């Protein structure tokens, strides 16, 4: 918005990453940023860690105490080559 351009999911994930890094330890969170990216013409998912690292995910993202269970379930139920 500042430069009158349309932002992307990648831009938002980068902004979230910067916010987590610049908070001087006052905020401890891991975030999931997802949406439709008009430049890529595809859905995009990012996991942003509390330390400020943004990972682009493939099919899905999950966090928290039950995430390993749900990710295992999703991996077993849905094929990797799904479009």
CSV table of C-alpha atoms in Angstrom, one decimal:
chain,number,residue,atom,x,y,z
A,1,UNK,CA,0.0,0.0,0.0
A,2,UNK,CA,2.8,2.4,0.7
A,3,UNK,CA,4.2,2.1,-2.8
A,4,UNK,CA,0.8,1.7,-4.4
A,5,UNK,CA,1.5,-1.9,-5.4
A,6,UNK,CA,-0.6,-5.0,-4.7
A,7,UNK,CA,1.0,-7.1,-1.9
A,8,UNK,CA,1.4,-10.9,-2.0
A,9,UNK,CA,1.3,-13.6,0.6
A,10,UNK,CA,5.1,-13.7,0.4
A,11,UNK,CA,5.2,-10.0,1.3
A,12,UNK,CA,2.9,-10.5,4.3
A,13,UNK,CA,5.0,-13.5,5.6
A,14,UNK,CA,8.0,-11.3,5.4
A,15,UNK,CA,6.3,-8.5,7.3
A,16,UNK,CA,5.3,-11.1,10.0
A,17,UNK,CA,8.8,-12.4,10.2
A,18,UNK,CA,10.2,-8.9,10.7
A,19,UNK,CA,7.6,-8.2,13.4
A,20,UNK,CA,8.6,-11.3,15.3
A,21,UNK,CA,12.3,-10.5,15.0
A,22,UNK,CA,12.0,-6.8,16.0
A,23,UNK,CA,9.9,-7.3,19.1
A,24,UNK,CA,12.9,-7.7,21.5
A,25,UNK,CA,11.6,-10.9,23.1
A,26,UNK,CA,8.2,-9.5,24.2
A,27,UNK,CA,6.3,-11.8,21.8
A,28,UNK,CA,6.8,-15.5,21.6
A,29,UNK,CA,4.7,-17.0,18.7
A,30,UNK,CA,4.8,-19.1,15.7
A,31,UNK,CA,2.4,-18.1,12.9
A,32,UNK,CA,0.9,-19.6,9.8
A,33,UNK,CA,0.4,-17.2,6.9
A,34,UNK,CA,-1.6,-18.4,3.9
A,35,UNK,CA,-3.6,-17.1,1.0
A,36,UNK,CA,-4.0,-16.9,-2.7
A,37,UNK,CA,-1.1,-15.2,-4.4
A,38,UNK,CA,-2.2,-13.2,-7.5
A,39,UNK,CA,1.4,-13.2,-8.9
A,40,UNK,CA,1.9,-16.9,-8.7
A,41,UNK,CA,-1.8,-17.7,-9.4
A,42,UNK,CA,-1.8,-20.3,-6.7
A,43,UNK,CA,-2.3,-20.8,-3.0
A,44,UNK,CA,0.7,-20.3,-0.8
A,45,UNK,CA,1.4,-21.3,2.9
A,46,UNK,CA,4.2,-20.1,5.1
A,47,UNK,CA,5.1,-21.1,8.6
A,48,UNK,CA,6.8,-18.3,10.4
A,49,UNK,CA,8.8,-19.4,13.5
A,50,UNK,CA,9.2,-17.4,16.7
A,51,UNK,CA,12.8,-16.8,15.8
A,52,UNK,CA,11.8,-15.2,12.6
A,53,UNK,CA,12.4,-17.9,10.0
A,54,UNK,CA,9.7,-18.2,7.2
A,55,UNK,CA,9.3,-21.6,5.6
A,56,UNK,CA,7.2,-22.1,2.5
A,57,UNK,CA,5.1,-25.2,3.1
A,58,UNK,CA,3.8,-27.6,0.5
A,59,UNK,CA,0.3,-28.8,1.0
A,60,UNK,CA,-0.5,-27.8,4.6
A,61,UNK,CA,0.9,-26.4,7.8
A,62,UNK,CA,0.1,-27.1,11.4
A,63,UNK,CA,1.6,-26.0,14.7
A,64,UNK,CA,1.2,-26.8,18.4
A,65,UNK,CA,1.1,-29.8,20.6
A,66,UNK,CA,-1.1,-31.9,18.3
A,67,UNK,CA,0.6,-30.9,15.0
A,68,UNK,CA,2.6,-34.1,14.6
A,69,UNK,CA,-0.5,-36.2,14.9
A,70,UNK,CA,-2.6,-34.2,12.4
A,71,UNK,CA,0.3,-33.9,9.9
A,72,UNK,CA,0.8,-37.6,10.0
A,73,UNK,CA,-3.0,-38.1,9.5
A,74,UNK,CA,-3.0,-35.7,6.5
A,75,UNK,CA,0.0,-37.3,5.0
A,76,UNK,CA,-1.5,-40.8,5.2
A,77,UNK,CA,-4.9,-39.7,3.8
A,78,UNK,CA,-4.1,-37.4,1.0
A,79,UNK,CA,-1.8,-38.0,-2.0
A,80,UNK,CA,1.3,-35.8,-2.5
A,81,UNK,CA,0.5,-35.2,-6.1
A,82,UNK,CA,-2.9,-33.6,-5.5
A,83,UNK,CA,-3.4,-30.4,-7.5
